[in-house]
mmCIF file of C-alpha atoms in Angstrom:
data_model
loop_
_atom_site.group_PDB
_atom_site.id
_atom_site.type_symbol
_atom_site.label_atom_id
_atom_site.label_comp_id
_atom_site.label_asym_id
_atom_site.label_seq_id
_atom_site.Cartn_x
_atom_site.Cartn_y
_atom_site.Cartn_z
ATOM 1 C CA MET A 5 1.861 7.549 18.842
ATOM 2 C CA THR A 6 3.175 5.303 15.857
ATOM 3 C CA LYS A 7 4.018 1.792 17.216
ATOM 4 C CA THR A 8 4.525 -0.791 14.913
ATOM 5 C CA VAL A 9 4.604 -0.078 10.958
ATOM 6 C CA LEU A 10 4.118 -2.237 8.508
ATOM 7 C CA ARG A 11 6.158 -0.475 4.820
ATOM 8 C CA ILE A 12 5.610 -1.484 1.170
ATOM 9 C CA ASP A 13 8.289 -1.302 -0.934
ATOM 10 C CA ALA A 14 6.852 -1.463 -4.411
ATOM 11 C CA SER A 15 9.353 -0.113 -6.364
ATOM 12 C CA ALA A 16 12.210 -2.424 -8.593
ATOM 13 C CA ARG A 17 14.783 -0.733 -7.757
ATOM 14 C CA THR A 18 16.188 -1.268 -5.337
ATOM 15 C CA GLU A 19 19.553 0.893 -4.789
ATOM 16 C CA GLY A 20 19.088 4.890 -5.439
ATOM 17 C CA SER A 21 14.487 4.077 -5.473
ATOM 18 C CA VAL A 22 13.219 7.759 -4.017
ATOM 19 C CA THR A 23 10.230 5.826 -2.957
ATOM 20 C CA ARG A 24 12.582 3.650 -0.513
ATOM 21 C CA GLN A 25 14.628 7.146 0.335
ATOM 22 C CA LEU A 26 11.741 9.225 1.737
ATOM 23 C CA ALA A 27 10.023 5.998 3.412
ATOM 24 C CA ASP A 28 13.373 5.954 5.479
ATOM 25 C CA ALA A 29 12.777 9.718 6.058
ATOM 26 C CA VAL A 30 9.060 8.952 7.108
ATOM 27 C CA ILE A 31 9.756 6.457 9.623
ATOM 28 C CA ASP A 32 13.258 7.994 11.018
ATOM 29 C CA ARG A 33 10.375 10.585 11.756
ATOM 30 C CA ILE A 34 7.177 9.148 13.235
ATOM 31 C CA ALA A 35 9.765 6.754 14.914
ATOM 32 C CA PRO A 36 7.688 3.784 15.301
ATOM 33 C CA THR A 37 8.669 0.951 18.206
ATOM 34 C CA GLN A 38 7.968 -1.441 15.524
ATOM 35 C CA VAL A 39 8.962 -1.373 11.974
ATOM 36 C CA VAL A 40 8.031 -5.061 9.777
ATOM 37 C CA ALA A 41 8.630 -5.153 5.907
ATOM 38 C CA ARG A 42 7.355 -6.224 2.934
ATOM 39 C CA ASP A 43 9.496 -5.432 -0.556
ATOM 40 C CA LEU A 44 7.356 -6.595 -2.781
ATOM 41 C CA THR A 45 10.456 -7.311 -5.333
ATOM 42 C CA GLN A 46 10.174 -10.344 -3.830
ATOM 43 C CA THR A 47 7.376 -11.355 -5.860
ATOM 44 C CA VAL A 48 3.486 -11.477 -4.185
ATOM 45 C CA PRO A 49 2.133 -13.247 -7.095
ATOM 46 C CA GLN A 50 -0.762 -12.658 -9.288
ATOM 47 C CA ILE A 51 -3.962 -14.301 -7.759
ATOM 48 C CA ASP A 52 -5.488 -16.529 -10.250
ATOM 49 C CA GLY A 53 -7.534 -19.340 -10.747
ATOM 50 C CA THR A 54 -7.164 -21.489 -8.129
ATOM 51 C CA TRP A 55 -6.813 -18.678 -5.891
ATOM 52 C CA LEU A 56 -10.079 -17.419 -6.861
ATOM 53 C CA ALA A 57 -11.611 -20.686 -6.163
ATOM 54 C CA ALA A 58 -10.026 -21.221 -3.199
ATOM 55 C CA ASN A 59 -11.161 -17.914 -1.573
ATOM 56 C CA MET A 60 -14.730 -17.821 -2.958
ATOM 57 C CA THR A 61 -15.036 -21.000 -0.522
ATOM 58 C CA PRO A 62 -16.437 -20.731 2.615
ATOM 59 C CA ALA A 63 -13.260 -20.696 5.056
ATOM 60 C CA ASP A 64 -14.754 -23.383 6.797
ATOM 61 C CA SER A 65 -15.298 -25.209 3.690
ATOM 62 C CA ARG A 66 -11.965 -25.134 1.987
ATOM 63 C CA THR A 67 -9.755 -27.901 2.073
ATOM 64 C CA ALA A 68 -6.087 -28.412 2.626
ATOM 65 C CA GLU A 69 -5.135 -26.516 -0.210
ATOM 66 C CA GLN A 70 -6.700 -23.932 -0.578
ATOM 67 C CA ARG A 71 -6.020 -22.965 2.594
ATOM 68 C CA ALA A 72 -2.298 -23.142 1.916
ATOM 69 C CA THR A 73 -3.691 -21.514 -1.308
ATOM 70 C CA LEU A 74 -4.071 -18.866 0.165
ATOM 71 C CA ALA A 75 -1.973 -18.766 3.385
ATOM 72 C CA LEU A 76 0.457 -16.142 1.973
ATOM 73 C CA SER A 77 -2.814 -13.577 1.992
ATOM 74 C CA ASP A 78 -3.682 -14.197 5.495
ATOM 75 C CA THR A 79 -0.358 -13.256 6.311
ATOM 76 C CA LEU A 80 -0.148 -9.939 4.416
ATOM 77 C CA ILE A 81 -3.725 -9.393 5.230
ATOM 78 C CA GLU A 82 -2.434 -10.276 9.450
ATOM 79 C CA GLU A 83 0.338 -7.764 8.685
ATOM 80 C CA VAL A 84 -2.050 -5.319 7.790
ATOM 81 C CA ARG A 85 -3.835 -5.709 11.124
ATOM 82 C CA ALA A 86 -1.572 -5.761 13.093
ATOM 83 C CA ALA A 87 -0.078 -2.372 12.065
ATOM 84 C CA ASP A 88 -0.707 0.752 13.391
ATOM 85 C CA THR A 89 0.804 2.420 10.418
ATOM 86 C CA ILE A 90 1.102 1.618 6.959
ATOM 87 C CA VAL A 91 4.121 2.699 4.475
ATOM 88 C CA ILE A 92 3.831 1.824 0.853
ATOM 89 C CA ALA A 93 6.696 3.468 -0.961
ATOM 90 C CA THR A 94 5.697 3.458 -4.983
ATOM 91 C CA PRO A 95 7.451 5.254 -7.794
ATOM 92 C CA ILE A 96 4.707 6.254 -10.529
ATOM 93 C CA TYR A 97 4.889 3.825 -13.635
ATOM 94 C CA ASN A 98 3.409 4.540 -16.322
ATOM 95 C CA PHE A 99 0.494 6.153 -14.796
ATOM 96 C CA GLY A 100 -0.470 3.617 -12.000
ATOM 97 C CA VAL A 101 0.822 1.547 -9.555
ATOM 98 C CA PRO A 102 3.083 -1.208 -10.409
ATOM 99 C CA SER A 103 1.756 -4.088 -10.726
ATOM 100 C CA SER A 104 4.080 -6.242 -7.570
ATOM 101 C CA LEU A 105 1.207 -3.246 -5.039
ATOM 102 C CA LYS A 106 -1.483 -4.495 -7.754
ATOM 103 C CA ALA A 107 -1.116 -7.916 -6.384
ATOM 104 C CA TRP A 108 -0.595 -7.098 -2.877
ATOM 105 C CA VAL A 109 -4.125 -5.118 -2.822
ATOM 106 C CA ASP A 110 -5.457 -7.955 -4.182
ATOM 107 C CA MET A 111 -4.182 -10.534 -2.176
ATOM 108 C CA ILE A 112 -5.704 -8.270 1.359
ATOM 109 C CA ALA A 113 -8.676 -6.952 -0.545
ATOM 110 C CA ARG A 114 -11.724 -10.500 0.172
ATOM 111 C CA ALA A 115 -14.526 -9.508 1.195
ATOM 112 C CA GLY A 116 -15.569 -11.056 4.291
ATOM 113 C CA VAL A 117 -11.860 -10.998 5.377
ATOM 114 C CA THR A 118 -10.910 -6.883 4.910
ATOM 115 C CA PHE A 119 -14.605 -5.297 3.576
ATOM 116 C CA LYS A 120 -17.931 -6.442 3.677
ATOM 117 C CA TYR A 121 -20.894 -5.923 1.406
ATOM 118 C CA THR A 122 -24.000 -4.398 3.140
ATOM 119 C CA ASP A 123 -27.278 -3.128 2.083
ATOM 120 C CA THR A 124 -25.875 0.048 1.616
ATOM 121 C CA GLY A 125 -23.122 -0.673 0.112
ATOM 122 C CA PRO A 126 -19.388 -1.961 0.487
ATOM 123 C CA VAL A 127 -18.052 -1.221 4.925
ATOM 124 C CA GLY A 128 -13.874 -1.273 5.388
ATOM 125 C CA LEU A 129 -13.215 -3.398 7.856
ATOM 126 C CA LEU A 130 -9.237 -2.299 9.171
ATOM 127 C CA GLU A 131 -10.200 0.996 10.346
ATOM 128 C CA GLY A 132 -8.414 3.236 13.191
ATOM 129 C CA LYS A 133 -4.681 2.402 10.934
ATOM 130 C CA ARG A 134 -3.336 5.381 9.075
ATOM 131 C CA VAL A 135 -1.278 4.787 5.527
ATOM 132 C CA ILE A 136 1.106 6.749 3.812
ATOM 133 C CA PHE A 137 2.093 7.140 0.892
ATOM 134 C CA THR A 138 5.811 7.789 -0.440
ATOM 135 C CA ILE A 139 5.350 8.661 -4.310
ATOM 136 C CA ALA A 140 8.109 9.434 -7.067
ATOM 137 C CA SER A 141 7.743 9.986 -11.068
ATOM 138 C CA GLY A 142 9.391 11.165 -13.671
ATOM 139 C CA GLY A 143 6.873 13.233 -14.411
ATOM 140 C CA THR A 144 3.121 12.746 -14.030
ATOM 141 C CA GLU A 145 2.066 15.418 -11.284
ATOM 142 C CA VAL A 146 0.814 13.400 -8.312
ATOM 143 C CA ASP A 147 -2.918 14.263 -7.748
ATOM 144 C CA GLY A 148 -2.541 15.486 -11.341
ATOM 145 C CA PRO A 149 -4.922 15.005 -14.449
ATOM 146 C CA ILE A 150 -2.638 11.727 -15.610
ATOM 147 C CA ASP A 151 -1.864 10.034 -12.486
ATOM 148 C CA PHE A 152 -4.232 7.022 -11.964
ATOM 149 C CA ALA A 153 -1.874 5.653 -9.316
ATOM 150 C CA THR A 154 -2.438 7.763 -5.947
ATOM 151 C CA PRO A 155 -6.641 8.264 -6.301
ATOM 152 C CA TRP A 156 -6.144 4.298 -6.397
ATOM 153 C CA LEU A 157 -4.635 3.512 -3.467
ATOM 154 C CA ARG A 158 -7.055 5.948 -1.612
ATOM 155 C CA HIS A 159 -9.516 4.714 -2.826
ATOM 156 C CA VAL A 160 -8.596 0.998 -2.009
ATOM 157 C CA MET A 161 -7.423 2.200 1.561
ATOM 158 C CA GLY A 162 -10.936 3.786 1.800
ATOM 159 C CA PHE A 163 -12.144 0.250 1.033
ATOM 160 C CA VAL A 164 -10.930 -1.803 3.577
ATOM 161 C CA GLY A 165 -11.626 1.178 5.889
ATOM 162 C CA ILE A 166 -8.149 3.098 6.300
ATOM 163 C CA THR A 167 -9.337 6.542 5.358
ATOM 164 C CA ASP A 168 -6.702 8.426 7.126
ATOM 165 C CA VAL A 169 -4.648 8.866 4.830
ATOM 166 C CA GLN A 170 -1.036 11.423 4.432
ATOM 167 C CA VAL A 171 1.370 11.642 0.695
ATOM 168 C CA VAL A 172 4.546 12.914 0.874
ATOM 169 C CA ARG A 173 5.855 13.337 -2.795
ATOM 170 C CA SER A 174 8.577 13.749 -4.814
ATOM 171 C CA ASP A 175 6.929 14.148 -7.807
ATOM 172 C CA ARG A 176 8.137 14.988 -11.760
ATOM 173 C CA LEU A 177 11.588 14.262 -10.934
ATOM 174 C CA MET A 178 12.747 15.089 -14.378
ATOM 175 C CA VAL A 179 11.086 17.775 -15.238
ATOM 176 C CA ASP A 180 12.743 19.938 -12.083
ATOM 177 C CA ALA A 181 14.445 17.774 -9.121
ATOM 178 C CA GLU A 182 14.799 20.753 -6.750
ATOM 179 C CA ALA A 183 11.588 21.595 -7.331
ATOM 180 C CA SER A 184 10.463 17.985 -6.019
ATOM 181 C CA LYS A 185 13.361 17.153 -3.390
ATOM 182 C CA ALA A 186 11.406 21.346 -1.984
ATOM 183 C CA ARG A 187 7.678 18.846 -2.459
ATOM 184 C CA ALA A 188 9.723 16.317 -0.392
ATOM 185 C CA ASP A 189 10.331 18.346 2.329
ATOM 186 C CA GLU A 190 7.132 20.050 2.361
ATOM 187 C CA ASP A 191 5.268 17.081 2.867
ATOM 188 C CA LEU A 192 7.378 15.601 5.316
ATOM 189 C CA ALA A 193 7.398 18.686 7.769
ATOM 190 C CA LYS A 194 3.404 18.377 7.736
ATOM 191 C CA LEU A 195 3.802 14.132 9.184
ATOM 192 C CA ALA A 196 2.761 13.964 12.747
ATOM 193 C CA ALA A 197 4.648 11.445 14.807
#
């Protein structure tokens, strides 16, 4: 049973967003006891040189300014750690994810914090969670040859240790809206509480 869900909304649309509607349906279906919402339209900044320098400085050597620079990243990581399930609601924009979602990923994918490097390669440190992507597109088929969003999201989540991945899709809405809704309904029916 899912206790805590972290909901990440990446669509620039707050009204009429299919991904937000799908996320609502997912959360209703899995019935968590708590939902923590992070709306990326409220801006997660892009990382910059100051952020990179702070992140590369060993934690016990960081200045107060560097700790402040990483404070949002630390908060976002704690939200992920506290969640049993993460619901990431994203459209496919121009074959990829919105820049706001990429900025969120940049903030949570931190060496030594959410993954580590070993002699045999990187190891994710956020195991024991599941992620459900709710993905919508106008013309791109989810997991089709021009979808660079879904495989990238799977890879990133696996990189930080989250390998239990499910997808609820409403793709190709502008091509065949009825078929798109039917695919979403099928995916929702497969979700376990």
